PDB file of C-alpha atoms and ligand atoms in Angstrom:
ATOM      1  CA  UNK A 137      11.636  21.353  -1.015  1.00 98.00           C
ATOM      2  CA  UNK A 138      12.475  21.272  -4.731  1.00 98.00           C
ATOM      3  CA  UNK A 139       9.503  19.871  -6.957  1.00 98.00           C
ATOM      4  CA  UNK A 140      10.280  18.163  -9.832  1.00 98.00           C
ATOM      5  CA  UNK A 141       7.957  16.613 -12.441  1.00 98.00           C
ATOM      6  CA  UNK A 142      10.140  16.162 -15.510  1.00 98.00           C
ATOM      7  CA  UNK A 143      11.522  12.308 -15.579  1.00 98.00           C
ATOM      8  CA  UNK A 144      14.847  13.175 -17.021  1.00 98.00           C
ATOM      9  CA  UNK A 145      15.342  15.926 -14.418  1.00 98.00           C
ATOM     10  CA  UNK A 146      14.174  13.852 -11.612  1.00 98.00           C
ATOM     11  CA  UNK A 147      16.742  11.497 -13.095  1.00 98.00           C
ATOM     12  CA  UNK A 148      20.086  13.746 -13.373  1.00 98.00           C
ATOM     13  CA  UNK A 149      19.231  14.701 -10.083  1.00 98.00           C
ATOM     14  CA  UNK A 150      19.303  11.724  -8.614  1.00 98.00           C
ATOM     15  CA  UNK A 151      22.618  10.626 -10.193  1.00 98.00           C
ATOM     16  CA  UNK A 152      24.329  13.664  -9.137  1.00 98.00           C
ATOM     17  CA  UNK A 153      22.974  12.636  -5.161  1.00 98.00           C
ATOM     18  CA  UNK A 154      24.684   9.071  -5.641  1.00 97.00           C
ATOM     19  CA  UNK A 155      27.642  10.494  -7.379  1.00 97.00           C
ATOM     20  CA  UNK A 156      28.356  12.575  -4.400  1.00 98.00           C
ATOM     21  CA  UNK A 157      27.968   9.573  -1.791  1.00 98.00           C
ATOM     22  CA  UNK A 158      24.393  10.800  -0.665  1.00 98.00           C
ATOM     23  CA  UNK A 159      21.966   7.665   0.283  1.00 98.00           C
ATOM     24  CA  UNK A 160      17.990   8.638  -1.036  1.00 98.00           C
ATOM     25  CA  UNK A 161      15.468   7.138   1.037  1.00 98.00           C
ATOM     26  CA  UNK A 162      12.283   7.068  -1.028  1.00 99.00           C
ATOM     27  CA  UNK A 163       8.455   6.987  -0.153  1.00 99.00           C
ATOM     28  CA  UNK A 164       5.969   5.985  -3.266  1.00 98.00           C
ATOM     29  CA  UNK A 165       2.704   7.512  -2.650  1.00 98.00           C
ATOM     30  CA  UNK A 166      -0.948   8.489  -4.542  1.00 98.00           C
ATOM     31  CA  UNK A 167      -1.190  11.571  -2.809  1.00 98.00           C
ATOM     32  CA  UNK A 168      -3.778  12.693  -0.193  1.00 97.00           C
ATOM     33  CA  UNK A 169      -1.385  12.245   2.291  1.00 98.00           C
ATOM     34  CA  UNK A 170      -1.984  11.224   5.822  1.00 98.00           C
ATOM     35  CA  UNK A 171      -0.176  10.466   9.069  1.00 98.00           C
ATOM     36  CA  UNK A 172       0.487   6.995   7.745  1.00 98.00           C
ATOM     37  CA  UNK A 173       2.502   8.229   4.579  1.00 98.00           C
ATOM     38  CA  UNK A 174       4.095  10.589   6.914  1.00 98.00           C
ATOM     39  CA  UNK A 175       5.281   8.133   9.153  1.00 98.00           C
ATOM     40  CA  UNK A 176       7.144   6.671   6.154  1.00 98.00           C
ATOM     41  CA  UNK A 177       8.908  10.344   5.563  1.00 99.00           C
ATOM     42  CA  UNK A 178       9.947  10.783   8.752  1.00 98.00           C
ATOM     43  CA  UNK A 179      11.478   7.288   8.986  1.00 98.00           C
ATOM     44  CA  UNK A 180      13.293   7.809   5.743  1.00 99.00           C
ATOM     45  CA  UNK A 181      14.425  11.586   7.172  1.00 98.00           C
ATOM     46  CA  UNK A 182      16.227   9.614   9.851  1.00 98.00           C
ATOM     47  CA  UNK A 183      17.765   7.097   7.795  1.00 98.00           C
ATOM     48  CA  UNK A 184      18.889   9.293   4.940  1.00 98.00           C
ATOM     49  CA  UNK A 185      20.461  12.088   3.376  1.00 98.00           C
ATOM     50  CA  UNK A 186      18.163  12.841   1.057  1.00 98.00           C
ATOM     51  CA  UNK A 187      14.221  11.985   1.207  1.00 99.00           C
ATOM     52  CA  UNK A 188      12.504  11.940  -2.331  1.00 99.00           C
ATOM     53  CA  UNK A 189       8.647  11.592  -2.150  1.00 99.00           C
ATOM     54  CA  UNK A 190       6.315  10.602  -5.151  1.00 98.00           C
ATOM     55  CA  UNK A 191       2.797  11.337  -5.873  1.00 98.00           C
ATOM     56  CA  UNK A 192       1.702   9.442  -8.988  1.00 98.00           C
ATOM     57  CA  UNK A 193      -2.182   8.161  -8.715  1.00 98.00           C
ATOM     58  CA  UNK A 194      -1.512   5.360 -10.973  1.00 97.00           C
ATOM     59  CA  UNK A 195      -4.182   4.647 -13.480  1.00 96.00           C
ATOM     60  CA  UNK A 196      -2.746   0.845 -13.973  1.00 96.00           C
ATOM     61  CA  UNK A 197      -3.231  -0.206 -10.845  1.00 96.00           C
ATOM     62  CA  UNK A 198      -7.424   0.892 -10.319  1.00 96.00           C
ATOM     63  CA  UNK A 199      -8.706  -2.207 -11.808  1.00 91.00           C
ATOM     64  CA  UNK A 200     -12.344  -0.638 -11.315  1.00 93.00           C
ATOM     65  CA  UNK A 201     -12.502   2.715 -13.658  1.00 93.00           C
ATOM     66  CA  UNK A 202     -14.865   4.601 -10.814  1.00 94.00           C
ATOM     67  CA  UNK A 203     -12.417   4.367  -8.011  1.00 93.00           C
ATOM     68  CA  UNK A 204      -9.654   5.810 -10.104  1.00 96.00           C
ATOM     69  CA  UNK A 205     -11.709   8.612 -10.865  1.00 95.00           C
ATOM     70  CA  UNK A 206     -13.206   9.474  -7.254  1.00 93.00           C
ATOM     71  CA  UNK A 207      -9.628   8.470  -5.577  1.00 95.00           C
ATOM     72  CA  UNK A 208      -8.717  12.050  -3.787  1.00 95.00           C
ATOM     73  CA  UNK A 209      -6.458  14.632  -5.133  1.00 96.00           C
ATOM     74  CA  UNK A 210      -5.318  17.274  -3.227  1.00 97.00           C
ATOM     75  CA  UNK A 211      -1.938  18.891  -3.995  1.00 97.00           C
ATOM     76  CA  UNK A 212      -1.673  21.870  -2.084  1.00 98.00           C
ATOM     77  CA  UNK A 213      -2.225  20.218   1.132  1.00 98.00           C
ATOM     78  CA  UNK A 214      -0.080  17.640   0.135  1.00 98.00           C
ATOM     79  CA  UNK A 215       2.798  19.738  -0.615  1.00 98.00           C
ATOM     80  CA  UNK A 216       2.630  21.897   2.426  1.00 98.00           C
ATOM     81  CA  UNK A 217       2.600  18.771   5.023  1.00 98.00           C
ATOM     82  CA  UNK A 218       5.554  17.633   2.872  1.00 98.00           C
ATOM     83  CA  UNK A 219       6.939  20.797   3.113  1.00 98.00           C
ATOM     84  CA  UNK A 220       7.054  20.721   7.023  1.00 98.00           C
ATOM     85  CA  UNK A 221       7.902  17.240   7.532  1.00 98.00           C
ATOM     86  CA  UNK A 222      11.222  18.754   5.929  1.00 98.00           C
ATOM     87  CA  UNK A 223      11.248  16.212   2.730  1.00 98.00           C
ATOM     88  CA  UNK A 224      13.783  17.016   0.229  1.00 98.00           C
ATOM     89  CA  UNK A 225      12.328  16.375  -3.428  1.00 98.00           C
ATOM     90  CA  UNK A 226       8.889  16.020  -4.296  1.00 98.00           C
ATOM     91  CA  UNK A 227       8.490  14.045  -7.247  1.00 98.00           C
ATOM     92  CA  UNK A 228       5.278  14.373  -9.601  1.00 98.00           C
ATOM     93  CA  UNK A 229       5.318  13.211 -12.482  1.00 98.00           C
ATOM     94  CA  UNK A 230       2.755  12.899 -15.288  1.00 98.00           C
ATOM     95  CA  UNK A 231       1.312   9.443 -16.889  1.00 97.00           C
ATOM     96  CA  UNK A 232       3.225   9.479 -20.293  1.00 97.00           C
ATOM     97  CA  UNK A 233       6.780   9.532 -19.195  1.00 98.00           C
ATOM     98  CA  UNK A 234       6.078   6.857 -16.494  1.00 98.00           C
ATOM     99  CA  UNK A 235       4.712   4.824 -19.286  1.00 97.00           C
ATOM    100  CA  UNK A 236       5.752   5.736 -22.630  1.00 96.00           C
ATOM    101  CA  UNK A 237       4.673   3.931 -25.413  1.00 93.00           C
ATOM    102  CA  UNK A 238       7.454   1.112 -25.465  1.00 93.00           C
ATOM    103  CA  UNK A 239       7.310   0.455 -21.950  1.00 91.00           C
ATOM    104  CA  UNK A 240       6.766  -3.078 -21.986  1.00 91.00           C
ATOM    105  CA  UNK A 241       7.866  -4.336 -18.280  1.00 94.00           C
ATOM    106  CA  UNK A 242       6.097  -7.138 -17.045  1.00 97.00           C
ATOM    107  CA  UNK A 243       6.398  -8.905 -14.004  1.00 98.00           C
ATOM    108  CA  UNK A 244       5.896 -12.683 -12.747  1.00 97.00           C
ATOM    109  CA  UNK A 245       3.828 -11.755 -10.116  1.00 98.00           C
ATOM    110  CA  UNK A 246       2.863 -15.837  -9.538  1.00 96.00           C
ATOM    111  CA  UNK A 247       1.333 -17.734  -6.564  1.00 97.00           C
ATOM    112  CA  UNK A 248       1.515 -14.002  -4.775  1.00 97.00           C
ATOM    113  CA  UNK A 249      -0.975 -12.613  -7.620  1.00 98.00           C
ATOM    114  CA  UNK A 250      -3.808 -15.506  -7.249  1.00 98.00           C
ATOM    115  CA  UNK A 251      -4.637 -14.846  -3.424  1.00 98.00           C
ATOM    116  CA  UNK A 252      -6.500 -12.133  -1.712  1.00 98.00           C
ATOM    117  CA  UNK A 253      -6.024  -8.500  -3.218  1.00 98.00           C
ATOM    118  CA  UNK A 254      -4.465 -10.287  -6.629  1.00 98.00           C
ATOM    119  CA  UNK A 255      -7.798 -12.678  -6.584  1.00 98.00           C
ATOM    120  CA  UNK A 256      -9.914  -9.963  -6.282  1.00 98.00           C
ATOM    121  CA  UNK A 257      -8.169  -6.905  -8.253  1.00 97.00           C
ATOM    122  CA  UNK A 258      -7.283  -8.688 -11.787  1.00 97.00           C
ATOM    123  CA  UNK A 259      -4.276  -6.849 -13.022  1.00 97.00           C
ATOM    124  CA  UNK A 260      -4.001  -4.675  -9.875  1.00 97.00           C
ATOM    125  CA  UNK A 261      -0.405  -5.891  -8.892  1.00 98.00           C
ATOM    126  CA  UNK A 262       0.970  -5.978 -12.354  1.00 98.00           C
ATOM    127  CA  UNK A 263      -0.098  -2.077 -12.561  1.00 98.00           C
ATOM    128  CA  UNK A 264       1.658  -1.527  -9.131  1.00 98.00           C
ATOM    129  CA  UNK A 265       4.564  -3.825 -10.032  1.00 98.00           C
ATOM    130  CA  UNK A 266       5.165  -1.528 -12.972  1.00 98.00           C
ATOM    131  CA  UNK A 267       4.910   1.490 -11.434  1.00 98.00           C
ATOM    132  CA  UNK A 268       7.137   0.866  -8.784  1.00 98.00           C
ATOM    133  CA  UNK A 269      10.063  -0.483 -10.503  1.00 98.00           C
ATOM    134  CA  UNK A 270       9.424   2.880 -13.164  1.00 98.00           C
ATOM    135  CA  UNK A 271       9.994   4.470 -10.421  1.00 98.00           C
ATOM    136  CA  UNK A 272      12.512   2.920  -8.730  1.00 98.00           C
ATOM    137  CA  UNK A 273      14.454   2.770 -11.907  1.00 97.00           C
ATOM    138  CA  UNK A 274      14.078   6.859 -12.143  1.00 98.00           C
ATOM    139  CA  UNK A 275      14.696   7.803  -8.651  1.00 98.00           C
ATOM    140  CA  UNK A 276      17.137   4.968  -7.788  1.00 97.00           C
ATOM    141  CA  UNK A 277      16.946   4.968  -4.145  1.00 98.00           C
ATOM    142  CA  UNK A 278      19.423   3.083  -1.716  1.00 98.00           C
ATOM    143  CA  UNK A 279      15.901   2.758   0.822  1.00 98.00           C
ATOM    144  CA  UNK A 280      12.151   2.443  -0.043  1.00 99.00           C
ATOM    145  CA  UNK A 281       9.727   2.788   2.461  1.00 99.00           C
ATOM    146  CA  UNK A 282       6.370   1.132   2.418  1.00 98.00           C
ATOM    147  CA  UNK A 283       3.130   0.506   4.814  1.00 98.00           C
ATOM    148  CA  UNK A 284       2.117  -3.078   6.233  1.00 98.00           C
ATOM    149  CA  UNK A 285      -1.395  -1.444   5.850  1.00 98.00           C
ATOM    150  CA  UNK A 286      -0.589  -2.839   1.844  1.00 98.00           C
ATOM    151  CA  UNK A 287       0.499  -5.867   2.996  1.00 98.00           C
ATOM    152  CA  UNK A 288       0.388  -8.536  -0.097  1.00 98.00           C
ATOM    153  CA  UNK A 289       1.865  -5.027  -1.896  1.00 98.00           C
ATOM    154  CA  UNK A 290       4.741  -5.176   0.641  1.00 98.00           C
ATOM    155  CA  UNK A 291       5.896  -8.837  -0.798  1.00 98.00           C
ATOM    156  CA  UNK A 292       5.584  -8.712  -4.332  1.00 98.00           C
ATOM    157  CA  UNK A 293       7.749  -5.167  -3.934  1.00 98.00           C
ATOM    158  CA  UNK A 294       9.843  -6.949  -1.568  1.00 98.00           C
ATOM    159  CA  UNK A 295      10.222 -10.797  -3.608  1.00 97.00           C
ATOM    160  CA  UNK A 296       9.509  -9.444  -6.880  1.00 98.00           C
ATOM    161  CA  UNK A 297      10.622  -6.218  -7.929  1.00 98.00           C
ATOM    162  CA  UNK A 298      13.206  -4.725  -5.534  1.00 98.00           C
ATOM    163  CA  UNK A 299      15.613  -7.515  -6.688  1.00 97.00           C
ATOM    164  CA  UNK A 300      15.997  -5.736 -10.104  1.00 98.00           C
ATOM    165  CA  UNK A 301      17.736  -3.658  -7.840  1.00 98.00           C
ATOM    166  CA  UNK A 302      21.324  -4.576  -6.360  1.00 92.00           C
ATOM    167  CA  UNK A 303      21.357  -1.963  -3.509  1.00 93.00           C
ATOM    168  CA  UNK A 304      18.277  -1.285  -2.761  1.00 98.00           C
ATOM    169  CA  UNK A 305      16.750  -1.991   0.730  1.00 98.00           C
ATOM    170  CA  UNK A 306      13.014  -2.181   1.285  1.00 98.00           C
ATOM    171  CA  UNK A 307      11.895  -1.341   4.570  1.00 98.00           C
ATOM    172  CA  UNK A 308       7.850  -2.255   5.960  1.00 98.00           C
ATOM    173  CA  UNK A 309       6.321  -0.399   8.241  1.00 98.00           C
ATOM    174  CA  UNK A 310       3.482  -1.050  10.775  1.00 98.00           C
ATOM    175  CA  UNK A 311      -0.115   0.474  10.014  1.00 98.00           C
ATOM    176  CA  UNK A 312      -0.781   3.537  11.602  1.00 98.00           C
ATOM    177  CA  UNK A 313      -4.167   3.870  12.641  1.00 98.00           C
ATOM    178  CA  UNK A 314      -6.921   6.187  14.108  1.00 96.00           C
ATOM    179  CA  UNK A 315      -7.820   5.942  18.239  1.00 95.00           C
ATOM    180  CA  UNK A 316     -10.415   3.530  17.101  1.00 92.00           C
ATOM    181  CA  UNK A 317      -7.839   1.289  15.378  1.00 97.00           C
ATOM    182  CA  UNK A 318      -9.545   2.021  11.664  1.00 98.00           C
ATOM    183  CA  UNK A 319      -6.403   1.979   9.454  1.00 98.00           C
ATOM    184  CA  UNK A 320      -5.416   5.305   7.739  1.00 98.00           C
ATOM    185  CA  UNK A 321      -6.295   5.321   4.203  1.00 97.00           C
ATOM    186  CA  UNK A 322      -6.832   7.804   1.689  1.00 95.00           C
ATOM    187  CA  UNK A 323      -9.966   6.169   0.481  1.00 95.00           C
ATOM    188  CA  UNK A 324     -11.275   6.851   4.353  1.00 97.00           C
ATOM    189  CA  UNK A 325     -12.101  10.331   2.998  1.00 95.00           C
ATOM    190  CA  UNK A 326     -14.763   9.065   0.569  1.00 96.00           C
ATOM    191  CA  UNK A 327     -16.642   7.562   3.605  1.00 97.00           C
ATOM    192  CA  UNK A 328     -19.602   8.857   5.260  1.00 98.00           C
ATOM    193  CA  UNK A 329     -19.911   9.982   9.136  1.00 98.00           C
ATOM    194  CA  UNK A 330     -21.936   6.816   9.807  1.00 98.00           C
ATOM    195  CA  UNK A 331     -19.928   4.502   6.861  1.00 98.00           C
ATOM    196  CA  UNK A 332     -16.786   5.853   8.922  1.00 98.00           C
ATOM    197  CA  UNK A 333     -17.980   4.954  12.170  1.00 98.00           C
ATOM    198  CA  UNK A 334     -18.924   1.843  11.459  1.00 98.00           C
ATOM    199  CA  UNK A 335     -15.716   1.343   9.441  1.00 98.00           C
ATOM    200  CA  UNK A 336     -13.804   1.919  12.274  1.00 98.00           C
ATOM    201  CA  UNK A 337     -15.146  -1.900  14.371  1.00 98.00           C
ATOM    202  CA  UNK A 338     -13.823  -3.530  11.945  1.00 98.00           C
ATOM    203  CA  UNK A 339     -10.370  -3.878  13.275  1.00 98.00           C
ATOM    204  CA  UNK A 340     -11.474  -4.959  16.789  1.00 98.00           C
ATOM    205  CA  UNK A 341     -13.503  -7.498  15.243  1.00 98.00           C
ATOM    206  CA  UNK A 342     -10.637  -7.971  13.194  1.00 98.00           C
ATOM    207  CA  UNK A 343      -8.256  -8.593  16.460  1.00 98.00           C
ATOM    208  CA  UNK A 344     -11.087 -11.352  17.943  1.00 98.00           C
ATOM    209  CA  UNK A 345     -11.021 -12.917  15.148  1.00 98.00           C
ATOM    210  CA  UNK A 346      -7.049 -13.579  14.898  1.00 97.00           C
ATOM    211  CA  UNK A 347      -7.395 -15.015  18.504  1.00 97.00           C
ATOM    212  CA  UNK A 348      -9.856 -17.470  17.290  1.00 97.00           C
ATOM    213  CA  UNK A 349      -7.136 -18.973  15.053  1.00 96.00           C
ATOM    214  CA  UNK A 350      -6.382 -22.919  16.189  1.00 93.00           C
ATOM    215  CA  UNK A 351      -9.391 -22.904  18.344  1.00 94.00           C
ATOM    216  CA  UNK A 352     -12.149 -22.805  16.053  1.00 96.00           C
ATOM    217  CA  UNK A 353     -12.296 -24.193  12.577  1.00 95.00           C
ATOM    218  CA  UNK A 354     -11.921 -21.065   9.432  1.00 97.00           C
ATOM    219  CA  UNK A 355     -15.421 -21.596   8.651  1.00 97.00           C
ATOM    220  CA  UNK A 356     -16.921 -20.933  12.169  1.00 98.00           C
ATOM    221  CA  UNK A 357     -14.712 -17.567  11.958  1.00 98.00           C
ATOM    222  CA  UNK A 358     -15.546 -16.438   8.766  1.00 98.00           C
ATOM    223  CA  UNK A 359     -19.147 -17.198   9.839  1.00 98.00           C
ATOM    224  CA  UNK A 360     -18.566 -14.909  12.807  1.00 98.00           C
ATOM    225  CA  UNK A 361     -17.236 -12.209  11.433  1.00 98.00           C
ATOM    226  CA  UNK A 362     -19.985 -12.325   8.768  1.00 98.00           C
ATOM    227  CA  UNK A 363     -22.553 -12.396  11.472  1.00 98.00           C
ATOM    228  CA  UNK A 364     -20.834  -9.520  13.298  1.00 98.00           C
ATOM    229  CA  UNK A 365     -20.278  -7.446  10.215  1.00 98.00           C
ATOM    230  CA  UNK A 366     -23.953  -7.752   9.051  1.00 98.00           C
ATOM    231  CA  UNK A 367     -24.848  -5.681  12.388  1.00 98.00           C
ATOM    232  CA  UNK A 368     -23.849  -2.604  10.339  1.00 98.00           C
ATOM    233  CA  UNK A 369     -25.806  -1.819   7.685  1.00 98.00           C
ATOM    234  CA  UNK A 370     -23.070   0.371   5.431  1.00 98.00           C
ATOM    235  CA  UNK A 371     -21.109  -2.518   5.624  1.00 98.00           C
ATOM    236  CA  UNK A 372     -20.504  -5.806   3.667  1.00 98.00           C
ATOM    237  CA  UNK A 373     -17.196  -8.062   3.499  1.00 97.00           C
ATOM    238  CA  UNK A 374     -15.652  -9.518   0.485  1.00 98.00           C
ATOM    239  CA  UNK A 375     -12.793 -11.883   1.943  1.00 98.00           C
ATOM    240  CA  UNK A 376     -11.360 -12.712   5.153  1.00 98.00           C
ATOM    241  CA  UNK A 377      -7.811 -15.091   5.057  1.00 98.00           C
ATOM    242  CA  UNK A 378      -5.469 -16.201   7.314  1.00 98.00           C
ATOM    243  CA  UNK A 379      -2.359 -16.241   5.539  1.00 98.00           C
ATOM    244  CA  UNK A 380       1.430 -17.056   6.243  1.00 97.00           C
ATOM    245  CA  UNK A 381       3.586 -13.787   6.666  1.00 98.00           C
ATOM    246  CA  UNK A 382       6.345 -14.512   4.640  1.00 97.00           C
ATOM    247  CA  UNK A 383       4.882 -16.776   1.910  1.00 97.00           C
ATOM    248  CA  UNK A 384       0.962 -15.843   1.714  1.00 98.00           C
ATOM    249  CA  UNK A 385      -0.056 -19.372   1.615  1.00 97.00           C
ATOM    250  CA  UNK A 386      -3.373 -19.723   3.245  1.00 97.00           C
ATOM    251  CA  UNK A 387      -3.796 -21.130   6.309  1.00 97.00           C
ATOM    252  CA  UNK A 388      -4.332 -25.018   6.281  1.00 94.00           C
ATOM    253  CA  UNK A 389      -6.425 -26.778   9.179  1.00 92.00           C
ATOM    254  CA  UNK A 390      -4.336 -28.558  11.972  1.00 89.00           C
ATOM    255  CA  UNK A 391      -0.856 -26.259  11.032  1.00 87.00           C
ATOM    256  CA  UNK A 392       0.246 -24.435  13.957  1.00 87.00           C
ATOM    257  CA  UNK A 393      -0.929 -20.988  14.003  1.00 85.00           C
ATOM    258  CA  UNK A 394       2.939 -19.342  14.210  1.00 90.00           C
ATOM    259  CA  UNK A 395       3.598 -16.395  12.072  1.00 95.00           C
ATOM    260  CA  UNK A 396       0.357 -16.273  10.217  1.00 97.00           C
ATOM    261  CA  UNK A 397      -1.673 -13.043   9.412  1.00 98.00           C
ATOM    262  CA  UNK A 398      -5.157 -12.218   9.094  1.00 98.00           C
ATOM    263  CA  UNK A 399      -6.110 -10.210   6.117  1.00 98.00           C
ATOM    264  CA  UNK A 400      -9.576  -8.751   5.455  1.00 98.00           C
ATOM    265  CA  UNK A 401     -11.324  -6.549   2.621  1.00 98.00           C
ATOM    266  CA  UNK A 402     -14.714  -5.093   3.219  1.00 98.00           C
ATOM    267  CA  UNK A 403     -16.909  -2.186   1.642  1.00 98.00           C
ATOM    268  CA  UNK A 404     -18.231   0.756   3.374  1.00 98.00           C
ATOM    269  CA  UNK A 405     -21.002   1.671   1.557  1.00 98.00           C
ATOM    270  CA  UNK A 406     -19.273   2.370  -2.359  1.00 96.00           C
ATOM    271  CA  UNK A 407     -16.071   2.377  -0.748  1.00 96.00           C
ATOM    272  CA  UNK A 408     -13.189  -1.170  -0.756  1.00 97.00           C
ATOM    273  CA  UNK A 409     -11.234  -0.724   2.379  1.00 98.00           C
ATOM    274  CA  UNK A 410      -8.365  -3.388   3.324  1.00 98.00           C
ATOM    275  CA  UNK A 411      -6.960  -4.453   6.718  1.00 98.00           C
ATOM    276  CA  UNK A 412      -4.611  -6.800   7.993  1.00 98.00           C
ATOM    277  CA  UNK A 413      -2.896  -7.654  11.348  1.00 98.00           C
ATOM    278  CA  UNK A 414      -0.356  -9.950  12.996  1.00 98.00           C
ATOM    279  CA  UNK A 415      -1.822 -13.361  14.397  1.00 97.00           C
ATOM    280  CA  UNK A 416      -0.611 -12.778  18.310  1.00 86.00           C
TER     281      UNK A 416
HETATM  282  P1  AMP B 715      -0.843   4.952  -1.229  1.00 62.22           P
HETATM  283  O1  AMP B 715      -0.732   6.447  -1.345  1.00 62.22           O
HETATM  284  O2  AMP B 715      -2.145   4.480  -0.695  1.00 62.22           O
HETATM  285  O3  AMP B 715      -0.383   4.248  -2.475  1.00 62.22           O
HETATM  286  O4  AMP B 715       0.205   4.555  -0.102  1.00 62.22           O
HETATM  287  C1  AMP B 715       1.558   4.906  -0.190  1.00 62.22           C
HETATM  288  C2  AMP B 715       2.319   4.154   0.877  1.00 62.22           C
HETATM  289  O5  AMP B 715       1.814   4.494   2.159  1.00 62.22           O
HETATM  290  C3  AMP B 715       2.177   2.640   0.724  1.00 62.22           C
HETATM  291  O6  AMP B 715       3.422   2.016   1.014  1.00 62.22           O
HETATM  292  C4  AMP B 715       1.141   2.304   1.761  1.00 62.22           C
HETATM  293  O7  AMP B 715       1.229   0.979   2.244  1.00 62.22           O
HETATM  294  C5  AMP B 715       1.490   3.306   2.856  1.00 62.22           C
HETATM  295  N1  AMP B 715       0.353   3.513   3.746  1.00 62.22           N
HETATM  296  C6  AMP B 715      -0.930   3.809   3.404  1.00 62.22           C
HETATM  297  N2  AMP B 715      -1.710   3.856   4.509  1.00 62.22           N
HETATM  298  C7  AMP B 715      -0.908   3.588   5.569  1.00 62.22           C
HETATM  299  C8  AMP B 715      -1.116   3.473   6.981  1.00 62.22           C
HETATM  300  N3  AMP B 715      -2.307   3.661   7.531  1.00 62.22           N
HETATM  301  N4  AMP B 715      -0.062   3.171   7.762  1.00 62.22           N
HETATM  302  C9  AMP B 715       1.170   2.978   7.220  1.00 62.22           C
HETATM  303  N5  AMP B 715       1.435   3.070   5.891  1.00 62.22           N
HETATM  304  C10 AMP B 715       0.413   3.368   5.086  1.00 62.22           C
END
């Protein structure tokens, strides 16, 4: 696996792939890589020649100062399960040739910026817009893979800022999760034995409340899950939305309940965890 950090190397590199007909599949990450990042390498190793994966912990997207500076970092162990996955290039890159000083990019994020994760993390999505089509611009891919985990991330890449890019095919993948449904995240490793635990009935809860959808009214769910949340003690919600799939919109009263998702966020103790799922 070749390791590159230099942007201009990364660069020639990845012009000399395309010149010779190779397709680059391409994984964005933070690092602190888990089975769910993984599963986005191996899909890319099937679907291309070449598998480029980037760890970048991306200082404009934290939009609270403490969780960029406890978010984990380790690069060893990162490295080596890259390594035996078989990816190709490992791309790390430092913060001042992502964004030099006349890197002025900005995106209209929009309706997709004023709901949810873009309501609650001011700026969040602009940082990750940028970042991402930085990226993109340097590495150039032909695929981009990215988790449903980040759902509301998933469409603005998708709607917003893979368009920039005439070739370029974005590809979503499904959350992979522990045995007790908790989602993967990197962030899980900040949690306590007992914030983890009672992290992980969330998602079940999660799953009741998505059948409830069309039978009950959104307050009488949100109610519930409140009511059900407040049995753990490490554990306090922020939002809970029912949202369509392909546009975000929320859920309005009477629609039918086709193609919607349920989105959550929640703390564990210090630590903002996010979940969504398809409305069955
Ligand atoms: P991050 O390192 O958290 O920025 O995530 C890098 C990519 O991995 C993003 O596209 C995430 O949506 C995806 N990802 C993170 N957790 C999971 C998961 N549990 N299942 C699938 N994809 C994930």
């Amino acid at each position: 696996m070749k390791i590159i950090q230099s942007v201009t190397e990364m660069s020639q590199i990845m012009q000399d792939l395309r010149r010779k007909d190779q397709s680059i599949g391409f994984v964005p990450t933070m690092g602190a890589l888990h089975e769910g990042h993984l599963a986005l390498v191996r899909k890319s190793l099937l679907e291309n020649d070449v598998t480029v994966v980037s760890i970048f912990v991306n200082p404009l997207q934290f939009n609270n100062p403490e969780d960029f500076l406890k978010y984990p970092k380790m690069p060893e162990k990162d490295r080596l399960m890259l390594e035996q996955e078989g990816c190709d290039v490992l791309f790390t890159p430092v913060k001042d040739e992502i964004f030099p000083p006349d890197y002025n990019q900005r995106f209209q994020l929009g309706f997709w910026d004023t709901v949810m994760e873009g309501a609650f993390r001011p700026g969040h999505f602009q940082g990750v817009a940028r970042v991402v089509y930085r990226l993109f611009e340097i590495v150039h891919p032909h695929k981009a893979y990215f988790g449903l985990k980040d759902y509301q991330q998933f469409i603005i890449i998708s709607k917003v800022v893979a368009p920039y890019f005439k070739d370029l095919k974005i590809s979503g993948l499904e959350t992979v999760r522990e045995k007790s449904g908790l989602a993967l995240s990197s962030r899980n490793l900040r949690l306590t034995p007992i914030q983890y635990e009672q992290a992980s009935h969330v998602p079940e809860l999660l799953k009741i409340a998505a059948g409830m959808l069309g039978k009950k009214n959104l307050q009488e769910i949100r109610d519930w899950f409140q009511a059900e949340l407040s049995k753990y003690n490490e554990l306090r919600p922020e939002y809970l939305e029912f949202a369509h799939a392909d546009t975000l919109q929320p859920f309005v009263e009477g629609d039918a309940p086709s193609n919607y998702r349920i989105f959550v966020s929640f703390y564990a103790g210090d630590v903002r965890l996010i979940d969504n799922m398809a409305v069955q």
